[in-house]
Amino acid sequence: MAHIREHLLATPKLRVSLSGFLLCLVVVGCLDVGTAKLARRSSLTPVTEQVETYNKYYNYVELTRRLQSMAQNYPHIANLSSIGRSVKGRELWVMRITKDPNTDGPGKPKFKYVGNMHGDETISRQVLVYLVQYLLAKYGEEPRVTELVNTTDIYIMPSMNPDGFERSKEGDCDGVAGGRQNDRNLDLNRSFPDQFEKINVNQDDIPEVMAVIKWILEKKFVLSGNLHGGTVVASYPFDDSASHQQVGHYSQSDEDSLFRHLASVYAQNHPVMKTGQPNCPDTPEETFKDGITNGAEWYDVPGGMQDYNYLHGNCLEITMELSCCKYPPATELHKEWDLNRESLLAYMGKVHIGVRGYVKEAINGTSLPNVSIVVAGVNHNLTTGQYGDYYRLLLPGIYNISAKALGYTSMMVYNVQVMEGKATELNFTLAPVVNEPSGGITVPVSSVPSTTTTMSPVSTDATSYTHTTQNSVVLPVGNQSSSAFSPPIQQPNQPQEFRHHNYADMELFLRKFHSEFPSITHLYSIGRSVEGRELYVMVISDNPTLHEQGEPDFKYVGNMHGNEVVGRELLLNLIEYLCHNYGTDTEVTQLVNNTRIHIMPSMNPDGYEEAREGDVKGYKGRNNSNNFDLNRNFPDQFVPSTEPRQPETVAVMNWLRSIPFVLSANLHGGSLVVNYPYDDDKDGITEYSKSPDDKVFQQVARAYSQENPLMHNGHPCEDLYRDEYFEDGITNGASWYNVAGGMQDWNYLNTNCFEVTIELGCVKYPLAKDLPTYWEQNQRALLQFIHQVHRGVKGTVTDIKDGTGIPNATITVDGIEHNILTARTGDYWRLLVPGTYELLATARGYKPVKIYATVPKEGVEVVDFKLTRIHSESKGQTPKGPPATQDPSEEEFQSFIKDLSLGQGLEQLVRTTATENSFRYRRYKELAKFLRGLTLNFPKITSLRSLGQSVEIRTIWALEISNKPEESEPSEPKIRFVGGIHGNAPVGTELLLEFAAFLCINYGKNPAITRLINETRIVILPSINPDGRELAKEKQCTSTLGLTNTHGKDLDTDFFGNASQRVVEAQPETRAVMELILERGYTLSVALDGGSLLATYPYDKPVQPVENEGTLKYLANVYASNHPKMHLGDTGCPNNGQMGNIPDGVIRAAERQSHMGSMKDFSVDFGHCPEITVYTGCCVFPPAEQLATLWAENKKALLSMLVEVHKGVRGMVRDKSGKPIVGAMIVLNEGVRVFTAEGGYFHALLAPGNHNIEAVADGYQQQRQEVVVSSYEAASTIIIEFDMDNSIFGLPREFVVATAAASMTALVVTACIIWCVCSAKSNRQKDGFHRLRQHRDDYDDEIRLTSMGSKKSLLAHEFQDESESDEETLYANKL
């Protein structure tokens, strides 16, 4: 490029009309890119991917074929499309590389590379093809590439000028062949609209430029690189100036330092470029300091693409010149790729620096597109995308950033700290303008948390941490300059009504605020009180229904003692305050945006109804309706609990286990102090009982008391308790008085949550007229205490390979004997006082990582851990054979399962797969027609078969849903869903029919459902007791009519595998299902029943400890945890007498109701398939109107089973020749056994953790292996390859053979000796026996009269040879 500079400077600039071009582009559009993309993608034909040789240039046809091949070989991360055509109709191909490349969504900044803009500058064209191949091939193998692809939306255009390339000549270093321009002889890099000069070009002559402009404006790229040739340098904006001085004029943009940094990143990673001395033959004297240059200073270029990107497209772009020779010989290609590879990757990584976030509307929470993001002092703004997301590249520093949109109150955030490497997340919430005062100005308030760092940089480091000082200030602004100001203080809206709320009043209050502020509130119940009142919780957050990664969960609990009512009223005041001030008050807005705040106004609503206003220090209403003190009812570390656990207590315990709370306060009354753990000690005496985190508890306790002057004074209730004094208004619980069974200690010891108890006043139930005073005294303290959740350290623990979060990883702080666990998405929060700490992250199946971090006095230290997986190791005899290889499709599927298992993947699937339905109960005939209808409408994925018939000759149907339902696919897991074993509980039947329709309807439409069906064999038995169902009656919640079959037999007591256990012949329904179970091949079974709300696991029969109980219980937990109510454990069913709370909603079946002959027991013992039973609700036959709600509650849980069946361990058993071994026994943890099926395949579900596998087959050496099972990863395939068994009786074959040979030799020798001896004796006695025969008649009578002994004696003496010894005679007699 540089060597023709003089020629270009001497050429008159093009002057052709370009008027109206932008208007046409924006309003009409010159090309329907979306249509073109679809049409051209559909025309792609399958091709085989070739091996890259790096020794040839691809012409247009070859380039097309190469890109198509890569797109088709990596469909999970690559999508090929065209953004338009060249003058000659050649496609302008763009390869999109990212996870899920066929969908658009927020959260990933868009990056692009454009090559071959000048047709004869060809290195870029080939290098970008190599880059595409490198990113695709290294995905999943190289952590850096994997993270880059997962977190970035990458677009690569190898050739913007394919026509010019076809005219160019290899070896033409100077560009004399004429391929530089497009086919209308126009320079594409002089044809973009320019800020300093009108570019007069006919738009019909530059279709390539028009297509790229539309592409730029549509996509809102963040960062870009334009690759050229002609020298070796990185050039940055501006490319021209108003004066158009030919050379030497530095044309500086508003972000010159940032551009210099970006250019330097590329240059410093390029071995030649970084020297600044390209040594090009035609310009040997030309040098560039540090390998970079300002474009206009080098030479003036009007109409350039990089300036257009910056000025019109939200995008920062630089131009990279890659080689002195424009079109070098192909032999140079490999060298050029090696020179540029690291620069290309490092530059892409810079798309993640600066600030990123979302802008939302304050009232309904909708995303706001096209909002201007303004950085004070930088005269260059960008706008948000269609999802309200933005990405603002900035260098490290402190910035004041605002969001502005027409019709909304602008908001500015002061002192936003941008750190090296990671993007700081900064979200804005804009309130619509109602009556905006003129001349509004910013309002300074005290420092509040406002920023988080959530985007990881592209890095292969095992650990990283970033310090974010949370002193940013967020303010609503009007028209304001950047000059200093002295604004007035704007007061927040205060609660308007102060009164005592009874239960009905409180319920209406909560429902009202949820209705008025649906975008920031979520109302739910965690259970019921003894008298059936809901234990309501109001969540207030910008995404109230979701736990957002990196955002802590905080809670307030009030009214635990029913007659201590101040906390109840203050929490209702707080709800009102937060809702009314969100979007206008900066502190409230930031607290709500960055914290998920859970508020339970009343934990003891029954007690409240008994209490009476004016009670100063009484006890009426203190306890619950069973007269138990709830703050003495939790399990205690020192004192064994003898009292029955109360429903309110159990509900709270299950609630705390289900949400990763970080900080909490329990609001009481009767004194004025903040009380922190521990509440008791092992001796039960009043003395200081220090917890491992005593300093943290003192810090958060003081944070509250210091904002309440009366409390901080330390003399709370002098009229009532004259001698009581608390220094700084805080106290250790046990030091005040000993309390066993308290809630705050249980929080700390059993969850991640730090909780304190706050006594709010000396009077327990004050008069209503005093309530405003309580609010005034505690308002600031309530807010300040929420701020404390953002202290200490926080971060994520991720898998270094693919960047996914690791749940239940342990975070240990050296010197503090209290660990915490990561949440489901791998994020964690650890409260700590300022200081330096050694942190250790450990997770099952991963190598631990240790780092040091310093917690600042203000703010939070962000500490991220990246853990490396420990690969499965063989124990004993190592399986011979190759390790199981993981092809790209399997790798993609593992990523798919992980996405569904972590975060909101499954929840998102549920939300995006709504189907139209009209629920009703179906009797047998309609059920049969419904099933046949599915097979007629979806013949390719369904198969219906009869298993047998009931007593009354009704068919027991089994529906299989799979992509190949008529074929055996032993490599795929097989799952069984069973309903209607009890005819009086038909909810399961209806849910399974809807589930079947849901799967079929979404097949081919929803990618996730399609993938699950393609990879799973799903068998659904909707009703196995159709006769009983015909008898049952709707709306009969406890009736047993229809429970049994026609013979009066409860089918769930009729499954016996041993004939000795069976008293009578099996029922026909039972026989049909037993035969199906005995087919084996099933990985998991789920049975649906009714009459309670819980999940049970084997066994139903009363047995000793259950083998493999951990796995069985885990599977039941998976279902319950994905059910909105079941996991809370509130199984109380007063209509059928089934009261009580079950932890996590899961129990062993025998503990619920033990009996013999159950289907699940038979499935485990004889079908070798784990089965759980899910009870969908208290009413066995609820009204049909409730079916829609029941479906909504169970939909996610049913889908979770389709995901779970792909986990555990799977593999193939084969011999050394590769022949599969069918029937080999796989022993899990020296207990449970499964057997290999056709093809040698096996699959077994296991609870997360390390497990031992032993493979045994007749005639082969047994193999042992240890595997690691994850709760969120699909089972990796392992291959067990057997050698022939070389042992006999447990001894080496060689030893046994040698021993046998020696033994046989000895036997042969012995036999020979005996034969010789016998032969000799026989010859000597022949003469004697001959004489015996001659005189036989003479002795006959004597022989008959004598005994055998006499005979022997006679014979011995009569015919004894005198030469024989006594021994020889005896031997002869025996013969």
PDB file of N, CA and C in Angstrom, residues 1152-1218:
ATOM      1  N   ARG A1152     -42.343 -43.425  53.906  1.00  0.00           N
ATOM      2  CA  ARG A1152     -43.664 -42.849  53.680  1.00  0.00           C
ATOM      3  C   ARG A1152     -44.744 -43.890  53.957  1.00  0.00           C
ATOM      4  N   GLN A1153     -44.602 -45.035  53.321  1.00  0.00           N
ATOM      5  CA  GLN A1153     -45.571 -46.118  53.519  1.00  0.00           C
ATOM      6  C   GLN A1153     -44.946 -47.389  52.963  1.00  0.00           C
ATOM      7  N   SER A1154     -44.452 -48.245  53.831  1.00  0.00           N
ATOM      8  CA  SER A1154     -43.734 -49.430  53.371  1.00  0.00           C
ATOM      9  C   SER A1154     -44.713 -50.513  52.933  1.00  0.00           C
ATOM     10  N   HIS A1155     -44.348 -51.222  51.876  1.00  0.00           N
ATOM     11  CA  HIS A1155     -45.126 -52.377  51.418  1.00  0.00           C
ATOM     12  C   HIS A1155     -44.258 -53.185  50.475  1.00  0.00           C
ATOM     13  N   MET A1156     -44.667 -54.405  50.246  1.00  0.00           N
ATOM     14  CA  MET A1156     -43.940 -55.307  49.353  1.00  0.00           C
ATOM     15  C   MET A1156     -44.517 -55.223  47.951  1.00  0.00           C
ATOM     16  N   GLY A1157     -43.729 -55.676  46.988  1.00  0.00           N
ATOM     17  CA  GLY A1157     -44.226 -55.844  45.626  1.00  0.00           C
ATOM     18  C   GLY A1157     -44.400 -54.574  44.842  1.00  0.00           C
ATOM     19  N   SER A1158     -43.611 -53.543  45.123  1.00  0.00           N
ATOM     20  CA  SER A1158     -43.796 -52.285  44.389  1.00  0.00           C
ATOM     21  C   SER A1158     -43.084 -52.326  43.042  1.00  0.00           C
ATOM     22  N   MET A1159     -43.582 -51.493  42.125  1.00  0.00           N
ATOM     23  CA  MET A1159     -43.004 -51.427  40.785  1.00  0.00           C
ATOM     24  C   MET A1159     -41.578 -50.900  40.833  1.00  0.00           C
ATOM     25  N   LYS A1160     -41.307 -49.892  41.669  1.00  0.00           N
ATOM     26  CA  LYS A1160     -39.962 -49.321  41.689  1.00  0.00           C
ATOM     27  C   LYS A1160     -38.950 -50.312  42.241  1.00  0.00           C
ATOM     28  N   ASP A1161     -39.367 -51.110  43.245  1.00  0.00           N
ATOM     29  CA  ASP A1161     -38.455 -52.117  43.790  1.00  0.00           C
ATOM     30  C   ASP A1161     -38.131 -53.168  42.734  1.00  0.00           C
ATOM     31  N   PHE A1162     -39.143 -53.579  41.981  1.00  0.00           N
ATOM     32  CA  PHE A1162     -38.937 -54.569  40.925  1.00  0.00           C
ATOM     33  C   PHE A1162     -38.012 -54.010  39.845  1.00  0.00           C
ATOM     34  N   SER A1163     -38.208 -52.737  39.506  1.00  0.00           N
ATOM     35  CA  SER A1163     -37.374 -52.111  38.479  1.00  0.00           C
ATOM     36  C   SER A1163     -35.908 -52.104  38.884  1.00  0.00           C
ATOM     37  N   VAL A1164     -35.641 -51.811  40.158  1.00  0.00           N
ATOM     38  CA  VAL A1164     -34.262 -51.761  40.632  1.00  0.00           C
ATOM     39  C   VAL A1164     -33.660 -53.163  40.726  1.00  0.00           C
ATOM     40  N   ASP A1165     -34.410 -54.101  41.317  1.00  0.00           N
ATOM     41  CA  ASP A1165     -33.851 -55.429  41.596  1.00  0.00           C
ATOM     42  C   ASP A1165     -33.750 -56.309  40.363  1.00  0.00           C
ATOM     43  N   PHE A1166     -34.730 -56.218  39.473  1.00  0.00           N
ATOM     44  CA  PHE A1166     -34.762 -57.140  38.348  1.00  0.00           C
ATOM     45  C   PHE A1166     -34.581 -56.458  36.996  1.00  0.00           C
ATOM     46  N   GLY A1167     -34.900 -55.197  36.919  1.00  0.00           N
ATOM     47  CA  GLY A1167     -34.695 -54.470  35.670  1.00  0.00           C
ATOM     48  C   GLY A1167     -33.397 -53.698  35.648  1.00  0.00           C
ATOM     49  N   HIS A1168     -32.717 -53.662  36.819  1.00  0.00           N
ATOM     50  CA  HIS A1168     -31.443 -52.941  36.963  1.00  0.00           C
ATOM     51  C   HIS A1168     -31.577 -51.493  36.493  1.00  0.00           C
ATOM     52  N   CYS A1169     -32.723 -50.905  36.799  1.00  0.00           N
ATOM     53  CA  CYS A1169     -33.008 -49.529  36.399  1.00  0.00           C
ATOM     54  C   CYS A1169     -33.534 -48.762  37.602  1.00  0.00           C
ATOM     55  N   PRO A1170     -32.913 -47.644  37.978  1.00  0.00           N
ATOM     56  CA  PRO A1170     -33.425 -46.847  39.095  1.00  0.00           C
ATOM     57  C   PRO A1170     -34.768 -46.222  38.735  1.00  0.00           C
ATOM     58  N   GLU A1171     -35.692 -46.241  39.677  1.00  0.00           N
ATOM     59  CA  GLU A1171     -36.997 -45.645  39.451  1.00  0.00           C
ATOM     60  C   GLU A1171     -37.374 -44.789  40.653  1.00  0.00           C
ATOM     61  N   ILE A1172     -37.903 -43.615  40.369  1.00  0.00           N
ATOM     62  CA  ILE A1172     -38.428 -42.755  41.430  1.00  0.00           C
ATOM     63  C   ILE A1172     -39.922 -42.596  41.223  1.00  0.00           C
ATOM     64  N   THR A1173     -40.641 -42.341  42.307  1.00  0.00           N
ATOM     65  CA  THR A1173     -42.076 -42.074  42.218  1.00  0.00           C
ATOM     66  C   THR A1173     -42.326 -40.637  42.648  1.00  0.00           C
ATOM     67  N   VAL A1174     -43.040 -39.913  41.815  1.00  0.00           N
ATOM     68  CA  VAL A1174     -43.334 -38.511  42.075  1.00  0.00           C
ATOM     69  C   VAL A1174     -44.818 -38.381  42.396  1.00  0.00           C
ATOM     70  N   TYR A1175     -45.114 -37.797  43.530  1.00  0.00           N
ATOM     71  CA  TYR A1175     -46.495 -37.530  43.929  1.00  0.00           C
ATOM     72  C   TYR A1175     -46.782 -36.068  43.613  1.00  0.00           C
ATOM     73  N   THR A1176     -47.710 -35.846  42.695  1.00  0.00           N
ATOM     74  CA  THR A1176     -47.860 -34.528  42.086  1.00  0.00           C
ATOM     75  C   THR A1176     -48.712 -33.553  42.880  1.00  0.00           C
ATOM     76  N   GLY A1177     -49.465 -34.026  43.875  1.00  0.00           N
ATOM     77  CA  GLY A1177     -50.288 -33.110  44.645  1.00  0.00           C
ATOM     78  C   GLY A1177     -51.103 -33.837  45.685  1.00  0.00           C
ATOM     79  N   CYS A1178     -51.606 -33.067  46.652  1.00  0.00           N
ATOM     80  CA  CYS A1178     -52.340 -33.655  47.764  1.00  0.00           C
ATOM     81  C   CYS A1178     -53.620 -34.341  47.311  1.00  0.00           C
ATOM     82  N   CYS A1179     -54.318 -33.758  46.355  1.00  0.00           N
ATOM     83  CA  CYS A1179     -55.586 -34.307  45.888  1.00  0.00           C
ATOM     84  C   CYS A1179     -55.312 -35.347  44.813  1.00  0.00           C
ATOM     85  N   VAL A1180     -55.813 -36.578  45.005  1.00  0.00           N
ATOM     86  CA  VAL A1180     -55.510 -37.630  44.033  1.00  0.00           C
ATOM     87  C   VAL A1180     -56.250 -37.406  42.709  1.00  0.00           C
ATOM     88  N   PHE A1181     -57.445 -36.785  42.751  1.00  0.00           N
ATOM     89  CA  PHE A1181     -58.214 -36.556  41.531  1.00  0.00           C
ATOM     90  C   PHE A1181     -58.769 -35.136  41.569  1.00  0.00           C
ATOM     91  N   PRO A1182     -57.905 -34.117  41.388  1.00  0.00           N
ATOM     92  CA  PRO A1182     -58.340 -32.723  41.490  1.00  0.00           C
ATOM     93  C   PRO A1182     -59.223 -32.337  40.315  1.00  0.00           C
ATOM     94  N   PRO A1183     -59.900 -31.207  40.416  1.00  0.00           N
ATOM     95  CA  PRO A1183     -60.723 -30.736  39.292  1.00  0.00           C
ATOM     96  C   PRO A1183     -59.867 -30.504  38.050  1.00  0.00           C
ATOM     97  N   ALA A1184     -60.475 -30.678  36.896  1.00  0.00           N
ATOM     98  CA  ALA A1184     -59.747 -30.522  35.631  1.00  0.00           C
ATOM     99  C   ALA A1184     -59.164 -29.126  35.489  1.00  0.00           C
ATOM    100  N   GLU A1185     -59.789 -28.134  36.144  1.00  0.00           N
ATOM    101  CA  GLU A1185     -59.286 -26.767  36.050  1.00  0.00           C
ATOM    102  C   GLU A1185     -57.875 -26.634  36.617  1.00  0.00           C
ATOM    103  N   GLN A1186     -57.485 -27.540  37.475  1.00  0.00           N
ATOM    104  CA  GLN A1186     -56.164 -27.466  38.098  1.00  0.00           C
ATOM    105  C   GLN A1186     -55.062 -28.112  37.257  1.00  0.00           C
ATOM    106  N   LEU A1187     -55.447 -28.809  36.197  1.00  0.00           N
ATOM    107  CA  LEU A1187     -54.446 -29.536  35.401  1.00  0.00           C
ATOM    108  C   LEU A1187     -53.423 -28.595  34.763  1.00  0.00           C
ATOM    109  N   ALA A1188     -53.874 -27.434  34.295  1.00  0.00           N
ATOM    110  CA  ALA A1188     -52.937 -26.496  33.666  1.00  0.00           C
ATOM    111  C   ALA A1188     -51.876 -26.052  34.660  1.00  0.00           C
ATOM    112  N   THR A1189     -52.294 -25.795  35.895  1.00  0.00           N
ATOM    113  CA  THR A1189     -51.327 -25.400  36.926  1.00  0.00           C
ATOM    114  C   THR A1189     -50.381 -26.545  37.242  1.00  0.00           C
ATOM    115  N   LEU A1190     -50.917 -27.744  37.336  1.00  0.00           N
ATOM    116  CA  LEU A1190     -50.073 -28.907  37.630  1.00  0.00           C
ATOM    117  C   LEU A1190     -49.072 -29.160  36.509  1.00  0.00           C
ATOM    118  N   TRP A1191     -49.494 -28.946  35.275  1.00  0.00           N
ATOM    119  CA  TRP A1191     -48.568 -29.090  34.144  1.00  0.00           C
ATOM    120  C   TRP A1191     -47.450 -28.052  34.228  1.00  0.00           C
ATOM    121  N   ALA A1192     -47.820 -26.805  34.536  1.00  0.00           N
ATOM    122  CA  ALA A1192     -46.811 -25.754  34.654  1.00  0.00           C
ATOM    123  C   ALA A1192     -45.812 -26.071  35.759  1.00  0.00           C
ATOM    124  N   GLU A1193     -46.297 -26.677  36.853  1.00  0.00           N
ATOM    125  CA  GLU A1193     -45.409 -27.006  37.966  1.00  0.00           C
ATOM    126  C   GLU A1193     -44.472 -28.162  37.635  1.00  0.00           C
ATOM    127  N   ASN A1194     -44.915 -29.097  36.783  1.00  0.00           N
ATOM    128  CA  ASN A1194     -44.131 -30.310  36.527  1.00  0.00           C
ATOM    129  C   ASN A1194     -43.376 -30.311  35.204  1.00  0.00           C
ATOM    130  N   LYS A1195     -43.640 -29.345  34.357  1.00  0.00           N
ATOM    131  CA  LYS A1195     -43.027 -29.321  33.023  1.00  0.00           C
ATOM    132  C   LYS A1195     -41.510 -29.286  33.100  1.00  0.00           C
ATOM    133  N   LYS A1196     -40.982 -28.368  33.884  1.00  0.00           N
ATOM    134  CA  LYS A1196     -39.529 -28.246  34.000  1.00  0.00           C
ATOM    135  C   LYS A1196     -38.930 -29.501  34.625  1.00  0.00           C
ATOM    136  N   ALA A1197     -39.604 -30.054  35.638  1.00  0.00           N
ATOM    137  CA  ALA A1197     -39.083 -31.242  36.312  1.00  0.00           C
ATOM    138  C   ALA A1197     -39.049 -32.438  35.365  1.00  0.00           C
ATOM    139  N   LEU A1198     -40.092 -32.602  34.542  1.00  0.00           N
ATOM    140  CA  LEU A1198     -40.097 -33.694  33.576  1.00  0.00           C
ATOM    141  C   LEU A1198     -38.971 -33.533  32.558  1.00  0.00           C
ATOM    142  N   LEU A1199     -38.765 -32.309  32.095  1.00  0.00           N
ATOM    143  CA  LEU A1199     -37.658 -32.059  31.166  1.00  0.00           C
ATOM    144  C   LEU A1199     -36.313 -32.319  31.821  1.00  0.00           C
ATOM    145  N   SER A1200     -36.220 -32.017  33.114  1.00  0.00           N
ATOM    146  CA  SER A1200     -34.945 -32.244  33.814  1.00  0.00           C
ATOM    147  C   SER A1200     -34.579 -33.717  33.821  1.00  0.00           C
ATOM    148  N   MET A1201     -35.577 -34.588  33.794  1.00  0.00           N
ATOM    149  CA  MET A1201     -35.300 -36.024  33.737  1.00  0.00           C
ATOM    150  C   MET A1201     -34.703 -36.414  32.383  1.00  0.00           C
ATOM    151  N   LEU A1202     -35.174 -35.760  31.308  1.00  0.00           N
ATOM    152  CA  LEU A1202     -34.597 -36.023  29.982  1.00  0.00           C
ATOM    153  C   LEU A1202     -33.150 -35.567  29.908  1.00  0.00           C
ATOM    154  N   VAL A1203     -32.816 -34.545  30.674  1.00  0.00           N
ATOM    155  CA  VAL A1203     -31.430 -34.083  30.733  1.00  0.00           C
ATOM    156  C   VAL A1203     -30.614 -35.003  31.628  1.00  0.00           C
ATOM    157  N   GLU A1204     -31.183 -35.356  32.771  1.00  0.00           N
ATOM    158  CA  GLU A1204     -30.447 -36.145  33.764  1.00  0.00           C
ATOM    159  C   GLU A1204     -30.089 -37.530  33.238  1.00  0.00           C
ATOM    160  N   VAL A1205     -30.915 -38.099  32.380  1.00  0.00           N
ATOM    161  CA  VAL A1205     -30.669 -39.456  31.893  1.00  0.00           C
ATOM    162  C   VAL A1205     -29.392 -39.535  31.053  1.00  0.00           C
ATOM    163  N   HIS A1206     -28.867 -38.384  30.658  1.00  0.00           N
ATOM    164  CA  HIS A1206     -27.637 -38.369  29.860  1.00  0.00           C
ATOM    165  C   HIS A1206     -26.380 -38.227  30.726  1.00  0.00           C
ATOM    166  N   LYS A1207     -26.543 -38.232  32.005  1.00  0.00           N
ATOM    167  CA  LYS A1207     -25.377 -38.044  32.879  1.00  0.00           C
ATOM    168  C   LYS A1207     -24.898 -39.384  33.429  1.00  0.00           C
ATOM    169  N   GLY A1208     -24.122 -39.362  34.490  1.00  0.00           N
ATOM    170  CA  GLY A1208     -23.613 -40.605  35.061  1.00  0.00           C
ATOM    171  C   GLY A1208     -22.388 -41.095  34.328  1.00  0.00           C
ATOM    172  N   VAL A1209     -22.379 -42.378  33.996  1.00  0.00           N
ATOM    173  CA  VAL A1209     -21.242 -42.982  33.289  1.00  0.00           C
ATOM    174  C   VAL A1209     -21.780 -43.892  32.199  1.00  0.00           C
ATOM    175  N   ARG A1210     -21.159 -43.836  31.057  1.00  0.00           N
ATOM    176  CA  ARG A1210     -21.550 -44.705  29.959  1.00  0.00           C
ATOM    177  C   ARG A1210     -20.303 -45.164  29.238  1.00  0.00           C
ATOM    178  N   GLY A1211     -20.450 -46.213  28.459  1.00  0.00           N
ATOM    179  CA  GLY A1211     -19.278 -46.674  27.740  1.00  0.00           C
ATOM    180  C   GLY A1211     -19.561 -47.920  26.939  1.00  0.00           C
ATOM    181  N   MET A1212     -18.471 -48.517  26.479  1.00  0.00           N
ATOM    182  CA  MET A1212     -18.547 -49.724  25.674  1.00  0.00           C
ATOM    183  C   MET A1212     -17.522 -50.718  26.190  1.00  0.00           C
ATOM    184  N   VAL A1213     -17.899 -51.981  26.199  1.00  0.00           N
ATOM    185  CA  VAL A1213     -16.984 -53.055  26.584  1.00  0.00           C
ATOM    186  C   VAL A1213     -16.717 -53.892  25.349  1.00  0.00           C
ATOM    187  N   ARG A1214     -15.443 -54.122  25.053  1.00  0.00           N
ATOM    188  CA  ARG A1214     -15.080 -54.904  23.874  1.00  0.00           C
ATOM    189  C   ARG A1214     -13.810 -55.688  24.158  1.00  0.00           C
ATOM    190  N   ASP A1215     -13.521 -56.635  23.285  1.00  0.00           N
ATOM    191  CA  ASP A1215     -12.271 -57.376  23.467  1.00  0.00           C
ATOM    192  C   ASP A1215     -11.172 -56.699  22.669  1.00  0.00           C
ATOM    193  N   LYS A1216     -10.012 -57.348  22.699  1.00  0.00           N
ATOM    194  CA  LYS A1216      -8.830 -56.704  22.102  1.00  0.00           C
ATOM    195  C   LYS A1216      -8.963 -56.546  20.589  1.00  0.00           C
ATOM    196  N   SER A1217      -9.804 -57.376  19.986  1.00  0.00           N
ATOM    197  CA  SER A1217      -9.987 -57.294  18.540  1.00  0.00           C
ATOM    198  C   SER A1217     -11.036 -56.256  18.164  1.00  0.00           C
ATOM    199  N   GLY A1218     -11.653 -55.662  19.160  1.00  0.00           N
ATOM    200  CA  GLY A1218     -12.685 -54.668  18.899  1.00  0.00           C
ATOM    201  C   GLY A1218     -14.081 -55.227  18.894  1.00  0.00           C
TER     202      GLY A1218
END
